[in-house]
């Protein structure tokens, strides 16, 4: 057979080209389309094209049209490989990362068997997305390379992205918003919790791929709009796959975890879990010593898939999380001296008054349970779209036990009050989504209906100041009941033509809250949203977005906060006057790719709000209370860079500057004093951090991977008037992982060093009942994992 | 392979030798009591206490009022 050399430069570059172009699609589904051509760039009809997951399992197969094109619709976002085969031609492969906010376009080349082609398959940074909003896709490989690997809480993962600020207890803030982050699992929005630890209960090992949207959300997203964390969970494959891991390290932290997955015929499953205990569960009010901070958590999750036909698919998803931890005690506070009433506690260097003294034998604890259960049914109408219907249930339970016997003991401050508060929220609801990919349009419509039944049982204890030994002088108990019916409807379209992409949609939200005394509160809002992207060049994309963001309030937080603090008499109902936030939001972005190795981005955004939400943290607990400012405003600029160098080095960095302010407290006024309520000027929010930066580099070679990450924060606000900042910090984390493929059981070993340079810094230096919280000093953890991937990849 | 092994060993040794600073003293430092200020405003944290306690305040983390923001 005669061999001939074929030179076609386009192929050399195109072999690794992944073009991410326009069109937002379903919440977790996307479209992958492309073409198959020969060495002369002529289309190849009737070529077989297969779509494989990252474990090499064939998911879909099709043949090219007479024009050589192909399309896969209704594919969950994530990592894939597309392979094309044609008679008497070589097979062509392409690895891609598909995002739900853009159609992924692939170009494949199958040369004739007699031809010789030189194809350079160099790794490239993904092409700039043509999505109209700010969206980042993180693959499973990226998540595994981070320090702490799959034990890293999801909140710590998203804080590496531009626009996010990290606070104590794993709280994260996006673009000047306080909390309000919407988590979605396989397209199903997760309702609010009674604590704020649910985000951390989503295990990274459950995640196949992750999207983070920080702005320019399509109309399909509602309820909590500071950011959307969109999780595509893992599913079982035909090859048995599993892992067992042990982690041990600082603060006597020990964690065992594992998962197992398998599939046969129409069935597949993925189950896993973990159990962790530590002597440092919450970020305590001191770096050292750490008093009363033990605890444990447990996670269990399972996903069962059943696909009886090519058009029908059922998914049962269950997630259970338990947290139990002690409430940390501040060791720097000393008791008052009854014999020296002229001595008082000093203010700190910022002017913050000292918190009260908590006797060191106090055993206050918090226990939380979260259960989320959903059954999702997806039916494909072939070329007429796809319908998803998913009923769900979520239980959220939290019990704060204050140990009044000791908390109100002899050394406690006179007049002290503590409370036991048990919160429970039962959410029942249903989500329905319909999407249709037709021509240049991706249409989507749907809605969500959620019924919340919340209860708060509380007992308030008042110290017996007459007794030298203290104790409980008075206790009063009560119960709050709150129900809420909320729902949302939306319709949206993504249209693209040539270099231009448009996304437009309309959303309607309604919330009806019913209180125990028969009173009720109804609020509704309409949110039009419009965005556009323009490809100035193939590697230079601009985007613009404007829209209204309506967010109904969390119905339970305020009442819970009032009961924990004891600021409302037990025989009185907590006033419910919190309002929905309505914001006018806009952003501009520009992303460029240089030499296919470096991607640079800049995004500026601004927001003006009516009834802006804000939260307060309650002491050394992880509980929050919500209230409104009359108005809010925020503006920010984000810079980002991603680098890929050959096959062994990837790096990223980003920096965020922002201002976020509010004025005029307009609800939950019982939490504040007259002076604070009288303040009507703009004040910077306590969760606003002016400068935040992150950087990371990963080097991989021969089964070893080294990752070093850096995080900088200019400091959250502190001081009696929130006009100062805690000291800035710079923290480095590092991890080294290695797979011993030659040893029996092929163990994987990793060492994680958190806070490599032992920086001592505070997330919060609080006053009143906003407690102080310090970051962990240098901490070291070792991981040993035994894979069970019999034919698959973990 | 050998270089990688050495690198891993070095990293492990460093990690094993890494422990946080521990001086036995609280960090941040203890808030020892100070004399009250007689002419301070009533809402000043350094104000002298009233002879009779007037109002209760919660012990679980601090006072009954918060700072906005």
PDB file of C-alpha atoms in Angstrom, chain A residues 174-281:
ATOM      1  CA  UNK A 174     -20.390  35.898  46.576  1.00  0.00           C
ATOM      2  CA  UNK A 175     -20.153  39.364  45.067  1.00  0.00           C
ATOM      3  CA  UNK A 176     -21.172  41.302  48.153  1.00  0.00           C
ATOM      4  CA  UNK A 177     -24.131  39.074  49.001  1.00  0.00           C
ATOM      5  CA  UNK A 178     -24.458  37.509  52.423  1.00  0.00           C
ATOM      6  CA  UNK A 179     -24.985  33.769  51.905  1.00  0.00           C
ATOM      7  CA  UNK A 180     -27.962  33.280  49.557  1.00  0.00           C
ATOM      8  CA  UNK A 181     -26.142  30.658  47.507  1.00  0.00           C
ATOM      9  CA  UNK A 182     -28.340  28.200  45.653  1.00  0.00           C
ATOM     10  CA  UNK A 183     -27.103  24.631  45.532  1.00  0.00           C
ATOM     11  CA  UNK A 184     -28.534  22.353  42.862  1.00  0.00           C
ATOM     12  CA  UNK A 185     -28.099  18.607  42.580  1.00  0.00           C
ATOM     13  CA  UNK A 186     -28.748  17.107  39.155  1.00  0.00           C
ATOM     14  CA  UNK A 187     -30.936  20.067  38.269  1.00  0.00           C
ATOM     15  CA  UNK A 188     -32.954  20.103  41.495  1.00  0.00           C
ATOM     16  CA  UNK A 189     -32.638  23.206  43.701  1.00  0.00           C
ATOM     17  CA  UNK A 190     -31.977  22.378  47.349  1.00  0.00           C
ATOM     18  CA  UNK A 191     -34.286  24.219  49.791  1.00  0.00           C
ATOM     19  CA  UNK A 192     -32.969  26.262  52.716  1.00  0.00           C
ATOM     20  CA  UNK A 193     -31.633  24.607  55.853  1.00  0.00           C
ATOM     21  CA  UNK A 194     -32.070  25.570  59.492  1.00  0.00           C
ATOM     22  CA  UNK A 195     -28.308  25.779  59.856  1.00  0.00           C
ATOM     23  CA  UNK A 196     -25.701  26.912  57.415  1.00  0.00           C
ATOM     24  CA  UNK A 197     -23.653  23.749  57.284  1.00  0.00           C
ATOM     25  CA  UNK A 198     -25.617  22.012  54.541  1.00  0.00           C
ATOM     26  CA  UNK A 199     -23.309  23.280  51.847  1.00  0.00           C
ATOM     27  CA  UNK A 200     -20.452  21.516  53.577  1.00  0.00           C
ATOM     28  CA  UNK A 201     -22.471  18.351  53.801  1.00  0.00           C
ATOM     29  CA  UNK A 202     -22.351  17.961  50.032  1.00  0.00           C
ATOM     30  CA  UNK A 203     -19.376  15.662  49.633  1.00  0.00           C
ATOM     31  CA  UNK A 204     -16.939  16.386  46.836  1.00  0.00           C
ATOM     32  CA  UNK A 205     -16.510  12.654  46.253  1.00  0.00           C
ATOM     33  CA  UNK A 206     -20.128  12.610  45.124  1.00  0.00           C
ATOM     34  CA  UNK A 207     -19.448  15.139  42.389  1.00  0.00           C
ATOM     35  CA  UNK A 208     -18.744  14.241  38.791  1.00  0.00           C
ATOM     36  CA  UNK A 209     -18.519  17.857  37.700  1.00  0.00           C
ATOM     37  CA  UNK A 210     -19.352  21.195  39.198  1.00  0.00           C
ATOM     38  CA  UNK A 211     -20.428  24.534  37.811  1.00  0.00           C
ATOM     39  CA  UNK A 212     -20.265  27.812  39.686  1.00  0.00           C
ATOM     40  CA  UNK A 213     -22.382  30.704  38.405  1.00  0.00           C
ATOM     41  CA  UNK A 214     -21.687  34.019  40.094  1.00  0.00           C
ATOM     42  CA  UNK A 215     -23.599  36.394  37.848  1.00  0.00           C
ATOM     43  CA  UNK A 216     -25.765  36.688  34.788  1.00  0.00           C
ATOM     44  CA  UNK A 217     -28.007  33.824  35.866  1.00  0.00           C
ATOM     45  CA  UNK A 218     -30.593  32.685  33.319  1.00  0.00           C
ATOM     46  CA  UNK A 219     -34.250  32.891  34.349  1.00  0.00           C
ATOM     47  CA  UNK A 220     -34.291  29.224  35.295  1.00  0.00           C
ATOM     48  CA  UNK A 221     -32.432  30.126  38.479  1.00  0.00           C
ATOM     49  CA  UNK A 222     -34.325  31.692  41.353  1.00  0.00           C
ATOM     50  CA  UNK A 223     -34.728  31.729  45.123  1.00  0.00           C
ATOM     51  CA  UNK A 224     -31.060  32.285  46.133  1.00  0.00           C
ATOM     52  CA  UNK A 225     -29.097  34.267  43.606  1.00  0.00           C
ATOM     53  CA  UNK A 226     -25.810  35.323  45.183  1.00  0.00           C
ATOM     54  CA  UNK A 227     -24.399  32.363  43.284  1.00  0.00           C
ATOM     55  CA  UNK A 228     -25.520  29.022  41.958  1.00  0.00           C
ATOM     56  CA  UNK A 229     -23.474  25.890  42.599  1.00  0.00           C
ATOM     57  CA  UNK A 230     -24.644  23.331  40.091  1.00  0.00           C
ATOM     58  CA  UNK A 231     -23.650  19.770  40.942  1.00  0.00           C
ATOM     59  CA  UNK A 232     -23.684  16.883  38.484  1.00  0.00           C
ATOM     60  CA  UNK A 233     -23.395  13.774  40.624  1.00  0.00           C
ATOM     61  CA  UNK A 234     -21.556  10.594  39.778  1.00  0.00           C
ATOM     62  CA  UNK A 235     -23.327   7.516  38.510  1.00  0.00           C
ATOM     63  CA  UNK A 236     -22.382   3.894  38.301  1.00  0.00           C
ATOM     64  CA  UNK A 237     -20.744   2.355  35.243  1.00  0.00           C
ATOM     65  CA  UNK A 238     -20.435  -1.191  33.964  1.00  0.00           C
ATOM     66  CA  UNK A 239     -17.040  -1.620  35.597  1.00  0.00           C
ATOM     67  CA  UNK A 240     -16.960  -1.952  39.371  1.00  0.00           C
ATOM     68  CA  UNK A 241     -15.412   1.186  40.779  1.00  0.00           C
ATOM     69  CA  UNK A 242     -14.668   2.093  44.340  1.00  0.00           C
ATOM     70  CA  UNK A 243     -12.309   3.570  46.860  1.00  0.00           C
ATOM     71  CA  UNK A 244     -11.618   3.314  50.566  1.00  0.00           C
ATOM     72  CA  UNK A 245      -9.657   6.084  52.238  1.00  0.00           C
ATOM     73  CA  UNK A 246      -8.312   6.957  55.663  1.00  0.00           C
ATOM     74  CA  UNK A 247      -7.209  10.467  56.624  1.00  0.00           C
ATOM     75  CA  UNK A 248      -5.440  11.419  59.804  1.00  0.00           C
ATOM     76  CA  UNK A 249      -3.854  14.637  60.932  1.00  0.00           C
ATOM     77  CA  UNK A 250      -3.807  17.738  63.097  1.00  0.00           C
ATOM     78  CA  UNK A 251      -6.317  18.237  65.908  1.00  0.00           C
ATOM     79  CA  UNK A 252      -6.630  14.447  66.150  1.00  0.00           C
ATOM     80  CA  UNK A 253      -8.659  14.556  62.979  1.00  0.00           C
ATOM     81  CA  UNK A 254      -9.498  11.144  61.611  1.00  0.00           C
ATOM     82  CA  UNK A 255     -11.783  10.459  58.705  1.00  0.00           C
ATOM     83  CA  UNK A 256     -12.717   7.263  56.946  1.00  0.00           C
ATOM     84  CA  UNK A 257     -14.561   7.410  53.677  1.00  0.00           C
ATOM     85  CA  UNK A 258     -15.357   5.403  50.625  1.00  0.00           C
ATOM     86  CA  UNK A 259     -17.637   4.767  47.720  1.00  0.00           C
ATOM     87  CA  UNK A 260     -18.684   1.967  45.437  1.00  0.00           C
ATOM     88  CA  UNK A 261     -20.378   2.061  42.060  1.00  0.00           C
ATOM     89  CA  UNK A 262     -21.460  -0.429  39.467  1.00  0.00           C
ATOM     90  CA  UNK A 263     -23.934  -0.812  36.675  1.00  0.00           C
ATOM     91  CA  UNK A 264     -25.509  -3.561  34.618  1.00  0.00           C
ATOM     92  CA  UNK A 265     -28.096  -3.265  31.906  1.00  0.00           C
ATOM     93  CA  UNK A 266     -30.547  -0.490  32.686  1.00  0.00           C
ATOM     94  CA  UNK A 267     -29.471  -0.309  36.357  1.00  0.00           C
ATOM     95  CA  UNK A 268     -26.561   1.444  37.991  1.00  0.00           C
ATOM     96  CA  UNK A 269     -25.760   2.656  41.473  1.00  0.00           C
ATOM     97  CA  UNK A 270     -23.307   4.867  43.279  1.00  0.00           C
ATOM     98  CA  UNK A 271     -23.141   4.732  47.073  1.00  0.00           C
ATOM     99  CA  UNK A 272     -20.690   6.251  49.498  1.00  0.00           C
ATOM    100  CA  UNK A 273     -20.154   7.864  52.815  1.00  0.00           C
ATOM    101  CA  UNK A 274     -17.718   9.171  55.356  1.00  0.00           C
ATOM    102  CA  UNK A 275     -17.262   9.619  59.082  1.00  0.00           C
ATOM    103  CA  UNK A 276     -14.983  12.254  60.550  1.00  0.00           C
ATOM    104  CA  UNK A 277     -14.134  13.329  64.053  1.00  0.00           C
ATOM    105  CA  UNK A 278     -11.889  16.141  65.141  1.00  0.00           C
ATOM    106  CA  UNK A 279     -10.945  18.329  68.063  1.00  0.00           C
ATOM    107  CA  UNK A 280     -11.405  21.411  65.899  1.00  0.00           C
ATOM    108  CA  UNK A 281     -14.837  21.306  64.286  1.00  0.00           C
TER     109      UNK A 281
END
